[in-house]
Coordinates of C-alpha atoms in Angstrom, one line a residue:
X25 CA 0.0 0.0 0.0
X26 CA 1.3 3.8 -0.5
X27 CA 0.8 4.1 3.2
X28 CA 3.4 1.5 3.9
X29 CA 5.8 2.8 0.9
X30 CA 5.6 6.0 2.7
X31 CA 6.5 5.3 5.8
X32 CA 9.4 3.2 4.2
X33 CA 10.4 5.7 1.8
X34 CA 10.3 8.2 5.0
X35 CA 12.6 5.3 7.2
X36 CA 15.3 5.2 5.1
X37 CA 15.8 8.8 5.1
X38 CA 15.7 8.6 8.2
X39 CA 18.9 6.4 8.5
X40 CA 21.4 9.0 6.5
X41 CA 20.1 12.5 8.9
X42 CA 23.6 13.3 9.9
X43 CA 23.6 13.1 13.5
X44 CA 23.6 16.4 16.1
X45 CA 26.6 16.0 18.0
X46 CA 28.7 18.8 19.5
X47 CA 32.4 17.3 18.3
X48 CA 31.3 18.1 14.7
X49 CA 32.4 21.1 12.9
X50 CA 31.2 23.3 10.1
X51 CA 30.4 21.8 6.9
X52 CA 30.0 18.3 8.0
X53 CA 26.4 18.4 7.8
X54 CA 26.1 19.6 4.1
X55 CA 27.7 22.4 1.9
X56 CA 25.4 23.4 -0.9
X57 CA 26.1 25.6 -3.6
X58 CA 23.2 27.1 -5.7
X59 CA 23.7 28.5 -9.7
X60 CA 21.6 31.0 -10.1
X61 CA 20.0 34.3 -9.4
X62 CA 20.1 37.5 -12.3
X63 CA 18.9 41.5 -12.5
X64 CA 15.3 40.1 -12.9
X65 CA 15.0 37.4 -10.6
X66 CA 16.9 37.7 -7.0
X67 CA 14.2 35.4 -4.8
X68 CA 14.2 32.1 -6.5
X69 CA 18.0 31.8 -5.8
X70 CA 17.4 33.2 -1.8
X71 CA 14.4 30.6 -1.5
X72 CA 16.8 27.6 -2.7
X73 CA 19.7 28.4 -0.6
X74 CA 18.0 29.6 2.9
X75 CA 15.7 26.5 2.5
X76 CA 19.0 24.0 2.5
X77 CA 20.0 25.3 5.9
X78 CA 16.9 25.6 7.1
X79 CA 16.6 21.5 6.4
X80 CA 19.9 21.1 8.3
X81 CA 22.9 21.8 6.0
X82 CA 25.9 24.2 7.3
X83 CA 26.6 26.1 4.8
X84 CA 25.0 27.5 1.4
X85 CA 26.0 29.5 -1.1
X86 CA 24.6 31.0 -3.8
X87 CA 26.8 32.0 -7.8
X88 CA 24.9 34.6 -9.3
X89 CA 25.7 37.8 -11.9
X90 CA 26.6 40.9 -10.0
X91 CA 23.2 42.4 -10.4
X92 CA 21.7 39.9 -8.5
X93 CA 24.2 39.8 -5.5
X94 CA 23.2 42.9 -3.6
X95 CA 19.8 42.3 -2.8
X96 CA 20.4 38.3 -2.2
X97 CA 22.9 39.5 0.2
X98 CA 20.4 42.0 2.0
X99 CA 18.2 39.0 2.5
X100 CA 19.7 37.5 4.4
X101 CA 23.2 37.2 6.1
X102 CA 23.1 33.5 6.6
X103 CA 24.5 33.3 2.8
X104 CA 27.7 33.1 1.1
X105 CA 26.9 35.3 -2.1
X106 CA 29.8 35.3 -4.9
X107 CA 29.0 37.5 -7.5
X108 CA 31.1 35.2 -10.3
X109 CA 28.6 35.0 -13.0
X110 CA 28.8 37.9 -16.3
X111 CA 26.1 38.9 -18.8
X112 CA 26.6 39.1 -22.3
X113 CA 27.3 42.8 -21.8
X114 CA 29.0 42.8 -19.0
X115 CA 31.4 40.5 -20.8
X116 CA 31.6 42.9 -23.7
X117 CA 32.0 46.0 -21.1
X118 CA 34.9 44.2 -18.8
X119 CA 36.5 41.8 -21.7
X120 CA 35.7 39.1 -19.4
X121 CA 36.2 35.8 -21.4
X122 CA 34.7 32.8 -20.8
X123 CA 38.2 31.0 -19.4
X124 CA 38.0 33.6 -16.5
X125 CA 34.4 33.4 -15.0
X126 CA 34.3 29.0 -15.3
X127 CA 37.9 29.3 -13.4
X128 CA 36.3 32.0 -10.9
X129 CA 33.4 29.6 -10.6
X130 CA 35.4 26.5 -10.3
X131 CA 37.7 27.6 -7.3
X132 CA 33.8 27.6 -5.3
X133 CA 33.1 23.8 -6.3
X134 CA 35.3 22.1 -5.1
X135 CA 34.4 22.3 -1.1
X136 CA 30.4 21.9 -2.5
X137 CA 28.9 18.5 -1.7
X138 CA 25.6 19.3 -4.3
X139 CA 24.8 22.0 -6.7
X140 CA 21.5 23.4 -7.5
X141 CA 21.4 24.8 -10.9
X142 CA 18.8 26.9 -12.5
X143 CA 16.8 28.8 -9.1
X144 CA 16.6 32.6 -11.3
X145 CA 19.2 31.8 -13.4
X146 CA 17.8 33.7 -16.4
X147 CA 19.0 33.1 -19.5
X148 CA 21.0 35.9 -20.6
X149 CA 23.5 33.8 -24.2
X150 CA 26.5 34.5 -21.9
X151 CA 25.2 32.9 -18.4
X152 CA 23.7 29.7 -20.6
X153 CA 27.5 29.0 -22.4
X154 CA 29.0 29.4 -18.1
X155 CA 26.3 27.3 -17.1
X156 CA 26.9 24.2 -19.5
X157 CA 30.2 24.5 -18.7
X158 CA 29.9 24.7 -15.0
X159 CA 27.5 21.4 -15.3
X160 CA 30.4 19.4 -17.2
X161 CA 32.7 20.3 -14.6
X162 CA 30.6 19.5 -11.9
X163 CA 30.1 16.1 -13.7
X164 CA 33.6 15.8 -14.0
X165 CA 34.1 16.8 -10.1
X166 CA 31.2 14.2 -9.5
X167 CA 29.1 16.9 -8.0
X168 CA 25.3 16.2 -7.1
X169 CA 22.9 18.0 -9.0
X170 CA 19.6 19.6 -8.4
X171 CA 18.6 21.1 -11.9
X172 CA 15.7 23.6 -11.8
X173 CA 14.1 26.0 -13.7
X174 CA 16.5 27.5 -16.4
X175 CA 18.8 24.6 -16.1
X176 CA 16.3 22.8 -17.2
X177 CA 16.1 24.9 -20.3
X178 CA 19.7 24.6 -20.8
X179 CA 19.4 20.8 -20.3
X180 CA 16.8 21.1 -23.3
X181 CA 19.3 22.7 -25.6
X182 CA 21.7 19.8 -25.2
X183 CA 20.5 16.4 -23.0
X184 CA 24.1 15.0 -23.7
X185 CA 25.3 17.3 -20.3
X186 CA 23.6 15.2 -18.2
X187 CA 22.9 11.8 -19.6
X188 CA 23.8 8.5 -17.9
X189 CA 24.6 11.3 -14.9
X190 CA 23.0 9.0 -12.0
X191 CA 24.3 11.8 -9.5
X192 CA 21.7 14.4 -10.9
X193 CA 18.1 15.1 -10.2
X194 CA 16.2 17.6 -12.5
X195 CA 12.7 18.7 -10.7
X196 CA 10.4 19.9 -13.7
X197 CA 7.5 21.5 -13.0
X198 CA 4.2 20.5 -15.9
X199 CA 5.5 23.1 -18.2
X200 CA 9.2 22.5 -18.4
X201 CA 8.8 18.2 -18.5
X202 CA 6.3 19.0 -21.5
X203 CA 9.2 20.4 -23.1
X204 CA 11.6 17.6 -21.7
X205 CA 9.2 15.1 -23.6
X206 CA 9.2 16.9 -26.4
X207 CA 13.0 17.1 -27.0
X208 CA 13.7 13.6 -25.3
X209 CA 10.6 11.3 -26.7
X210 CA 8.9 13.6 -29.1
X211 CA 5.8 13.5 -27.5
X212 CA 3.8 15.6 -25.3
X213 CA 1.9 14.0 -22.7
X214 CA -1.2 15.1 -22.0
X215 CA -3.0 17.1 -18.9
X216 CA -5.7 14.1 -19.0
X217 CA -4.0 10.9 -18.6
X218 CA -4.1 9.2 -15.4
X219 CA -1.4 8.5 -13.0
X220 CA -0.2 5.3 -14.5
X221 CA 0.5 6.6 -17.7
X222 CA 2.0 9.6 -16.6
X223 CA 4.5 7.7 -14.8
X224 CA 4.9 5.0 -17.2
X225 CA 6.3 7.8 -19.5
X226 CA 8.3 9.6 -16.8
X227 CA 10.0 6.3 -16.5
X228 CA 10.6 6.0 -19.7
X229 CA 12.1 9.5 -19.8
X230 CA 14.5 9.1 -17.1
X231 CA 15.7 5.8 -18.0
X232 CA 16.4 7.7 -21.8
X233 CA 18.5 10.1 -20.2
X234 CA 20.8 7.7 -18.8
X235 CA 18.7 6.5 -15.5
X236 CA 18.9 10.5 -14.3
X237 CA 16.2 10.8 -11.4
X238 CA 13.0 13.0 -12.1
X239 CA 10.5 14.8 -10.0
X240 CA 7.6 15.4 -12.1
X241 CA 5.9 18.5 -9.7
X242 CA 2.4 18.8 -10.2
X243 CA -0.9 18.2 -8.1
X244 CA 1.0 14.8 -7.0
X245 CA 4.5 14.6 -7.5
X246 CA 5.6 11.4 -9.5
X247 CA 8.9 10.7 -9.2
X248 CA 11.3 7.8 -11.5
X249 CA 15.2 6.9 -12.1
X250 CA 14.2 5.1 -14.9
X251 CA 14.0 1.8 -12.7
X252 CA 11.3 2.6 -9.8
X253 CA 8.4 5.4 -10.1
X254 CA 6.5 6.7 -7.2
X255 CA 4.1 9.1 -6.6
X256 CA 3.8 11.7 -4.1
X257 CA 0.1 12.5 -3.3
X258 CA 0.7 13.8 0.5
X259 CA -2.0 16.8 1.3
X260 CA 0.0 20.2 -0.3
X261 CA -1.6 23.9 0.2
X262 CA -4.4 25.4 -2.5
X263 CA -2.4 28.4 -2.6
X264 CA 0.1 27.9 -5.4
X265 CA 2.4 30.9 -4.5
X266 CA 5.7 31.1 -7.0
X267 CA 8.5 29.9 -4.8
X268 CA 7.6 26.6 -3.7
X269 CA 9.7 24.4 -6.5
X270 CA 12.7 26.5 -5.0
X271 CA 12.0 25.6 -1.7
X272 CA 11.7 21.8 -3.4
X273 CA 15.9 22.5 -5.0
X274 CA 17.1 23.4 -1.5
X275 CA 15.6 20.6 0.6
X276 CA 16.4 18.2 -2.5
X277 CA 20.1 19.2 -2.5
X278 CA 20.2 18.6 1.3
X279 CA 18.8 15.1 1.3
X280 CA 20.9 14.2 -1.6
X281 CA 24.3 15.2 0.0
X282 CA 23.5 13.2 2.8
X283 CA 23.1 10.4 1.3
X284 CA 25.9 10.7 -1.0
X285 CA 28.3 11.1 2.7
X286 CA 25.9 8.3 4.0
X287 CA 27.3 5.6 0.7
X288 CA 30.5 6.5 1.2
X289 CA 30.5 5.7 4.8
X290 CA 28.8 2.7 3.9
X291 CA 31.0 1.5 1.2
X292 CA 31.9 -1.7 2.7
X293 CA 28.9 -2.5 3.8
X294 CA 27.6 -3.3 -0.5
X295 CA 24.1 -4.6 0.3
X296 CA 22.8 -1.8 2.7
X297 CA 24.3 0.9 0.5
X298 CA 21.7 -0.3 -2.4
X299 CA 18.5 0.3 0.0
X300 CA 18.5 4.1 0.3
X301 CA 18.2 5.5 -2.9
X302 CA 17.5 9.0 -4.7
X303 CA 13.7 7.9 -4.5
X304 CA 13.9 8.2 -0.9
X305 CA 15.4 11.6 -1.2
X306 CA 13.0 12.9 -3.9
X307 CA 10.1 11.5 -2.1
X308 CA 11.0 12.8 1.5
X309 CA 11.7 16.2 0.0
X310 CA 8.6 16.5 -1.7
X311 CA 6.7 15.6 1.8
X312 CA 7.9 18.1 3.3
X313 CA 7.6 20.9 1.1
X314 CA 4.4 20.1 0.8
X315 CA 3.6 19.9 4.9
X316 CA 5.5 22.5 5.1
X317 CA 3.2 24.6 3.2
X318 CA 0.0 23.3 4.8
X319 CA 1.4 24.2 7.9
X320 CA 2.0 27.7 6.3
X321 CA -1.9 27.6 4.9
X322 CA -3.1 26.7 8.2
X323 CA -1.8 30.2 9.0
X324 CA -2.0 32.8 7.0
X325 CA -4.5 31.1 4.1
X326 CA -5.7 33.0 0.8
X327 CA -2.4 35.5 2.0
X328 CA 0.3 32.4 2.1
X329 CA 4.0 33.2 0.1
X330 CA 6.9 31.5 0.1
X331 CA 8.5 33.2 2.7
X332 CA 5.9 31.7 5.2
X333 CA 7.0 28.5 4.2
X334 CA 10.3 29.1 5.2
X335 CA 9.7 28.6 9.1
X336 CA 7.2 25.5 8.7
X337 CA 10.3 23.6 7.4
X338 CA 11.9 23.1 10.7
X339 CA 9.0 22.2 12.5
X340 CA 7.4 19.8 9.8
X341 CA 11.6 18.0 9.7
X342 CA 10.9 17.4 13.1
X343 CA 7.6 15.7 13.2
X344 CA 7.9 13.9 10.1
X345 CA 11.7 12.3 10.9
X346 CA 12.0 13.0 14.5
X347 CA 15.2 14.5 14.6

């Protein structure tokens, strides 16, 4: 039953939450970078970073173009902004080449243990060329991935970046996996087919793109690697204020760089390492955005934004993993 598959899904989590314990030091618990954040759109990239500590990790930081690193900064001071990203006329203003801003950017990879990409990326010709390149180094660096948003669309313009990547998760939302289809299966799947089908073709997706893991977002979140599908369904707020797929990035990355630390702790032990897998991280992530933003309903109702989210996340960790 999905009750059961829930609860299961929601126990293996469970078993890579890094301890609290007083001898560890900063970092140990999760240092996530986020790609993203332009003139136009400063609050996607804030949502995806502030909602990665906010789910336990230590430290987050956020690569954006210099227009966007001012306010992101005045947000909040809990965030390492690097203004490392260039416009196309910025580029042309500065004579920054290309060589300069991926070296700039690659310097900040190397301590990260996932990277979202896409959260308000924009898609400005310059920033797209730095932000294929910065996903085929991250490959290289075997960095987690969390692709959102305009990654997504960069993804579209050339699947090859992240095929047969199993360390990346790309979290469409209706829109952009219509356009996923398109490119990937040349089809577009359509608003009326039932559950089943819909994730008999996400499977089918994911497992063309080299077993990558997707979260389908939608009324319920179906999520496949190409092997397993589930579906999501858990109880999510009416109000569908912009934000809440950043929220999804953040908590996603978390998750997933735990149990990245957790497998490589548990190396030796073969069998246990092939229990807890990115299902379990997509699906636990989606529940608790999604209680997370009841709890936020419960509150403030028809007036609900993302930012009231933000403090349900805590509370919501705790009572649906305990710890």
């Amino acid at each position: 039953t999905s009750s059961t598959m829930q609860s299961l899904r929601i126990d293996h989590l469970k078993h890579i939450i890094p301890p609290l314990s007083k001898t560890l030091h900063k970092g140990q618990a999760g240092k996530i970078g986020v790609l993203g954040g332009s003139f136009e759109y400063t609050g996607a990239p804030y949502y995806s970073a502030i909602s990665s500590l906010y789910t336990g990790s230590d430290l987050s930081y956020v690569i954006c173009t210099k227009g966007a690193a001012v306010p992101i900064k005045s947000y909040s001071p809990e965030l390492i902004v690097l203004p490392l990203l260039r416009t196309s006329k910025e580029m042309q203003k500065d004579s920054t080449n290309l060589n300069e801003v991926i070296e700039n950017v690659s310097t900040w990879l190397k301590p990260l243990h996932t990277l979202v990409v896409g959260p308000g990326l924009g898609r400005d010709p310059f920033v797209i060329i730095c932000t294929k390149e910065i996903i085929r180094i991250a490959r290289e660096k075997s960095i987690p991935l969390v692709i959102d948003g305009d990654g997504l669309w960069v993804v579209n313009q050339d699947t090859s970046i992240i095929k047969g990547y199993k360390q990346a998760i790309l979290t469409p939302n209706v829109v952009e996996y219509s356009r996923l289809c398109k490119v990937v299966l040349d089809i577009e799947p359509s608003p009326e087919e039932d559950v089943q089908t819909s994730l008999n073709t996400l499977k089918t997706l994911a497992e063309k793109l080299g077993n990558v893991t997707i979260i389908r977002k939608g009324t319920s979140d179906l999520i496949s690697d190409g092997i397993d599908s589930i579906e999501c369904d858990a109880d999510s707020s009416p109000r569908r204020c912009g934000g809440q797929g950043d929220i999804l990035s953040g908590i996603t990355a978390t998750f997933f760089s735990w149990l990245v630390d957790w497998n490589k702790k548990n190396e030796s032990k073969g069998e246990e390492k092939k229990l807890i897998t990115t299902l379990d991280v997509c699906y636990s992530s989606c529940l608790l955005v999604r209680s997370s933003a009841v709890s936020a309903f419960e509150k403030h109702h028809r007036g609900t934004t993302t930012t009231n989210i933000l403090e349900h996340i805590a509370p919501n960790f705790q009572k649906i993993f305990g710890q």
